[in-house]
XYZ file of C-alpha atoms in Angstrom:
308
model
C 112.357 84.881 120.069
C 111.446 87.944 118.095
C 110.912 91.441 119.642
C 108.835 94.025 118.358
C 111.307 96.215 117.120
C 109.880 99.774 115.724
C 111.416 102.882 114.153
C 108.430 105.161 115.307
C 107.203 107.030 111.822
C 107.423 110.807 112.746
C 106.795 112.220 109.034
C 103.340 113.766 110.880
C 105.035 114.542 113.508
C 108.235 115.384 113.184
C 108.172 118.732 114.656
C 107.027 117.834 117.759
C 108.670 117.477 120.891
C 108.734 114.260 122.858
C 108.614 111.872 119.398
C 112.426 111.921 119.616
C 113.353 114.702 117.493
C 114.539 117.417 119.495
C 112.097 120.598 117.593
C 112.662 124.458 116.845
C 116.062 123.903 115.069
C 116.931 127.654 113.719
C 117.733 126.043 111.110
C 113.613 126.499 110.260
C 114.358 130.301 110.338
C 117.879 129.736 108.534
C 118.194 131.239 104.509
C 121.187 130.175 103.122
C 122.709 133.016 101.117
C 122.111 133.757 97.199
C 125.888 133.985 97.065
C 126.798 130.574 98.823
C 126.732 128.124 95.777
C 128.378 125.688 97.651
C 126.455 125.095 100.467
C 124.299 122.897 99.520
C 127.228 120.811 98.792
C 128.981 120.749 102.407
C 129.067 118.458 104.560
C 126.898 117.042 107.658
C 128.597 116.631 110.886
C 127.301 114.329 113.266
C 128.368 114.057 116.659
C 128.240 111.797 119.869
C 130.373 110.821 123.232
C 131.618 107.658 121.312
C 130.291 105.387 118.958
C 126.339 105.489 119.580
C 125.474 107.945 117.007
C 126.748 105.891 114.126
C 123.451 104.310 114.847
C 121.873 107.932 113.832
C 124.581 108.269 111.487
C 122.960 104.946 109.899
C 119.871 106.385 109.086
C 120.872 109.276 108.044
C 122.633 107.746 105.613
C 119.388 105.898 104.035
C 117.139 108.802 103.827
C 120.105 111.256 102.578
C 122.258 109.244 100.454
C 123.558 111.685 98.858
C 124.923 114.026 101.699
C 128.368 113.661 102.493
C 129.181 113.251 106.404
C 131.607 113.835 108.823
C 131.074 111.724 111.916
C 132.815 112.844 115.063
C 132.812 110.522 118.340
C 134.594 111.866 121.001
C 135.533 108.810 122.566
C 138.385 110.901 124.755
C 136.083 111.649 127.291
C 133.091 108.814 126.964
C 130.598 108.052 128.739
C 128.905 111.270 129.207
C 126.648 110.071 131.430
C 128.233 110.403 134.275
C 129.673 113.622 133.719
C 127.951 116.713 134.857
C 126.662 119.134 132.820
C 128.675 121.805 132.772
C 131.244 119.502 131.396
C 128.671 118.120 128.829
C 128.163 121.555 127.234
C 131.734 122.456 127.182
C 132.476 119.104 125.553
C 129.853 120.113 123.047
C 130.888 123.296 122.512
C 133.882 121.859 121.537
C 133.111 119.231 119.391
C 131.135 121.118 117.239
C 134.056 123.638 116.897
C 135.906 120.503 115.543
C 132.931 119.869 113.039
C 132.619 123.726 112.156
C 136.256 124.195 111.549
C 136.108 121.386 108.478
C 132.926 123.155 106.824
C 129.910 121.247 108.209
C 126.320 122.622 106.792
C 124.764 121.301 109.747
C 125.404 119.202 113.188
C 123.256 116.512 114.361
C 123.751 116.279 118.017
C 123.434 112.341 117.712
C 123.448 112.189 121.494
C 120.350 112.090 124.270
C 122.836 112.947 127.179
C 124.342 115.677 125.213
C 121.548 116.989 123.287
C 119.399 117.468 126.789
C 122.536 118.964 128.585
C 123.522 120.704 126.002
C 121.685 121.954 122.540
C 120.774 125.033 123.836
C 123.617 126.697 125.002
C 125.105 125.760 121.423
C 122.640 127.434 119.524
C 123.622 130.209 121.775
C 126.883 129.932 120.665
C 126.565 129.125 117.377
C 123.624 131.233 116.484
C 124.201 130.512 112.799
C 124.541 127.017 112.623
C 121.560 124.833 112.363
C 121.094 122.143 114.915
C 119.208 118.868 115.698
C 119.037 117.174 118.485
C 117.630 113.697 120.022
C 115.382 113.140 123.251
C 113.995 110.363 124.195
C 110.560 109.267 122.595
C 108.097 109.911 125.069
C 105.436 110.630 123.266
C 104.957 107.905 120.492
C 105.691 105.218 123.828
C 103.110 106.723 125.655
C 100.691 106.151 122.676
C 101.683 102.883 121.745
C 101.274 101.553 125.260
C 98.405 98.749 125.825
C 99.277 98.212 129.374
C 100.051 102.043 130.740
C 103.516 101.434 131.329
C 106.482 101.926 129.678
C 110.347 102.095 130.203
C 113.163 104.455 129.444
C 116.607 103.006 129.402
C 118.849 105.600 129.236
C 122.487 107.046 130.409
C 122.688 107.816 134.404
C 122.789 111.594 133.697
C 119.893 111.643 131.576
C 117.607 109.297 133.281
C 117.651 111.689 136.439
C 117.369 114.810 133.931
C 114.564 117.632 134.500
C 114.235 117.552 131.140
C 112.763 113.577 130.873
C 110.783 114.652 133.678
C 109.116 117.265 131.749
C 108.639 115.298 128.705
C 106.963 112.656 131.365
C 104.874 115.366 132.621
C 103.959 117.022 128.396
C 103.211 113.859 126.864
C 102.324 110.396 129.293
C 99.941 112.022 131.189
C 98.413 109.029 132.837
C 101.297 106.674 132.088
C 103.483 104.945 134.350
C 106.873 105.540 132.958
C 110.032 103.995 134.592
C 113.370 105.659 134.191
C 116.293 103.699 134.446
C 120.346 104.466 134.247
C 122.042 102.099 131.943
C 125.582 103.655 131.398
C 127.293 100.299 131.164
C 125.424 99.430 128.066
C 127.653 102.251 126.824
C 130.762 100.880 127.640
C 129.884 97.779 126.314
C 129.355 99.003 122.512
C 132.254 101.526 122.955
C 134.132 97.985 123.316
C 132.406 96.863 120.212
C 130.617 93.946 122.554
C 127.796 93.519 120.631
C 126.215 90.240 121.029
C 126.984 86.978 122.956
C 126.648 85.599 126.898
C 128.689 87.899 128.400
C 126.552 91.535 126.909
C 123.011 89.607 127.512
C 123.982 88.758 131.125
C 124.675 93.115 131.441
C 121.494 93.497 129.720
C 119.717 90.904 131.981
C 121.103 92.985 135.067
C 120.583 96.377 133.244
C 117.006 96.031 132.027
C 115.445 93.838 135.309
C 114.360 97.141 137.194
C 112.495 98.032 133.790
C 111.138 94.427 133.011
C 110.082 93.921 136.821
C 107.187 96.430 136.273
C 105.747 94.602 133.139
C 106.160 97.313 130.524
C 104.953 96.691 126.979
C 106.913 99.459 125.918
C 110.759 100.385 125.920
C 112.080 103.588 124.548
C 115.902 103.467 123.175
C 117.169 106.486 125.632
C 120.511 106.878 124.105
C 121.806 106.012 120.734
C 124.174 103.708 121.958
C 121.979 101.003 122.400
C 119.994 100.344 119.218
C 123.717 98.666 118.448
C 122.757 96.326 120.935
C 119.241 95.535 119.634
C 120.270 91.537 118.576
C 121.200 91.084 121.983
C 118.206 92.640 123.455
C 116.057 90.754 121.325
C 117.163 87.589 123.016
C 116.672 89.161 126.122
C 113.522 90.894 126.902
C 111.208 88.963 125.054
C 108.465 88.946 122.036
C 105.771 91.190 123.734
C 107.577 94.206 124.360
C 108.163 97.413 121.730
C 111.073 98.891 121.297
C 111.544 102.529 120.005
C 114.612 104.267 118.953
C 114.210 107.625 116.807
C 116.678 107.181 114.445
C 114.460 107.224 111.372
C 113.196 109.982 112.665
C 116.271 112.277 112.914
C 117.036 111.438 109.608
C 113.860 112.626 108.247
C 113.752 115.808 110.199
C 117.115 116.320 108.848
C 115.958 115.767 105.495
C 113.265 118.272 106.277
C 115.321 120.703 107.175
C 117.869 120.512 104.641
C 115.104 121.030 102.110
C 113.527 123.801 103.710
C 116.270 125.944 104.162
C 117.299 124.636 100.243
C 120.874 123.149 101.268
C 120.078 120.019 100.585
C 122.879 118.202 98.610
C 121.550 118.287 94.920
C 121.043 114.563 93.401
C 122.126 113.658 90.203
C 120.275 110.417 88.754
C 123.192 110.213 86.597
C 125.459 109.536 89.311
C 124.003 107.319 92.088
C 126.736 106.555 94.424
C 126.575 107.359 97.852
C 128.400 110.430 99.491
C 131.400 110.059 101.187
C 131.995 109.120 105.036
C 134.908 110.532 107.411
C 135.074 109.373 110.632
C 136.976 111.638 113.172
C 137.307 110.838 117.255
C 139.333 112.338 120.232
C 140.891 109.463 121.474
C 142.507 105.952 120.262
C 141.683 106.013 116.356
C 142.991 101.910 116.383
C 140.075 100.944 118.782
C 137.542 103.253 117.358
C 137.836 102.121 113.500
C 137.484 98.529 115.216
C 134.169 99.430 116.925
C 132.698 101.891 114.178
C 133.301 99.209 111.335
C 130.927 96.413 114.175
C 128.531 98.851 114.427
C 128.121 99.990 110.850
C 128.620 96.994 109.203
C 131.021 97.615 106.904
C 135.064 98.672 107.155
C 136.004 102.367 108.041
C 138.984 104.177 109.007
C 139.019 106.802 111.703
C 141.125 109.405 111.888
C 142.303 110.789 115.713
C 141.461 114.600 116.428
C 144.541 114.287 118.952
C 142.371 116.934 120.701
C 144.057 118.137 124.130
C 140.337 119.670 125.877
């Protein structure tokens, strides 16, 4: 059975709001310095709750393959989806202090629950550093639709968020959209259960108040679960799309990059990929296990031992 699987092309769109790409980064108003030589050479820090934005980190990765990255999960205090959000932002707030404190350039915020809950107050924070952020893609679903309905699987927190509700109301205008909490999908990738009986019995139970309304459309809520997209594909059939915005991050990161003239300079001469450090707040064992499954290919992780 083969699903429709499709990384939504944002390059017209990629400042919009609702494709997937959280907009109005500062770093759009952001000049780096004449003085700051080294910039351009710094690295990018991406962060989630746990392991789902290595699946960002991915992309990233393709379209930037130059960049060097610092990826930081902080699996201490995953899922975030059923934390509130107060505790969301000061989690963020922290994490990206972990990022800022080892030179990052810029921080994706490779994280629905925690972009929505949070990427404001850390550009309010930060003021300085440029951010991007993920929300679910609203928009490109809504378009794409044949049958006017379409699904959002996402964590608990974020499928009962205002801010899906406005993105509902901004950009499916006559749309039936269905909204449903899937926080155990989470636990099953931080567990590096990736395929097999046991995950597409979850996603059977996870997905059926989605399916039951006959959507032909299902947006990738957090970036946990593209690392589940084998699974799904045996699951939920040949007839539904699937979107997930990680190609689009990673182009609006590009953008950025370029715009503000940090981007890491390549050298034809030299073609190897930039570097990869891995980073998370709890068991570094467990997370190198998972990370490596969801990559595709052996890391190490080192442990923030982090104490918030």
């Amino acid at each position: 059975m083969n699903i429709r699987n499709t990384n939504f092309d944002e390059g017209q769109v990629h400042t919009m709001l609702g494709e997937g790409v959280e907009s109005l980064s500062p770093l759009a108003r952001h000049e780096s310095r004449g003085d700051d030589t080294h910039r351009p050479y710094a690295p990018i820090g991406v962060y989630d709750s746990g392991a789902g934005g290595l699946t960002i980190l991915t992309e990233l990765r393709k379209v930037l393959p130059h960049e060097d990255f610092l990826y930081y999960g902080d699996t201490k205090h995953c899922p975030y989806g059923v934390r509130s959000e107060a505790e969301i932002i000061e989690l963020a707030k922290q994490a990206s202090r972990f990022l800022l404190e080892r030179g990052v350039k810029l921080i994706v915020v490779a994280c629905n629950t925690a972009s929505q809950a949070a990427l404001e107050a850390l550009r309010l924070s930060f003021p300085d550093v440029p951010f991007v952020g993920v929300v679910p893609a609203v928009k490109p679903a809504a378009s794409l639709t044949q049958k006017g309905r379409i699904g959002v699987a996402a964590t608990n927190q974020a499928a009962k968020s205002a801010y899906l509700q406005q993105l509902i109301e901004d950009f499916a205008t006559g749309v039936e959209v269905y909204a449903q909490g899937c926080s155990e999908l989470v636990t099953l990738v931080e567990k590096g259960q990736l395929q097999g009986p046991e995950v597409e019995a979850v996603l059977r139970q996870s997905l059926h108040p989605l399916l039951q309304h006959d959507i032909d459309v299902l947006v990738l809520g957090c970036t946990h679960f593209p690392a589940l997209r084998e699974a799904i594909r045996q699951v939920i059939g040949p007839d539904v799309q699937v979107i997930d915005s990680g190609a689009a991050i990673a182009r609006r990161t590009r953008f950025l990059l370029e715009q503000a003239g940090i981007a890491h300079p390549i050298d034809q001469a030299s073609p190897e990929q930039g570097s990869l450090q891995v980073w998370c707040s709890g068991d570094a064992h467990t997370f190198t296990t998972t990370a490596s499954q969801v990559l595709g290919y052996p890391v190490s992780t080192e442990s923030s031992m982090t104490s918030f």
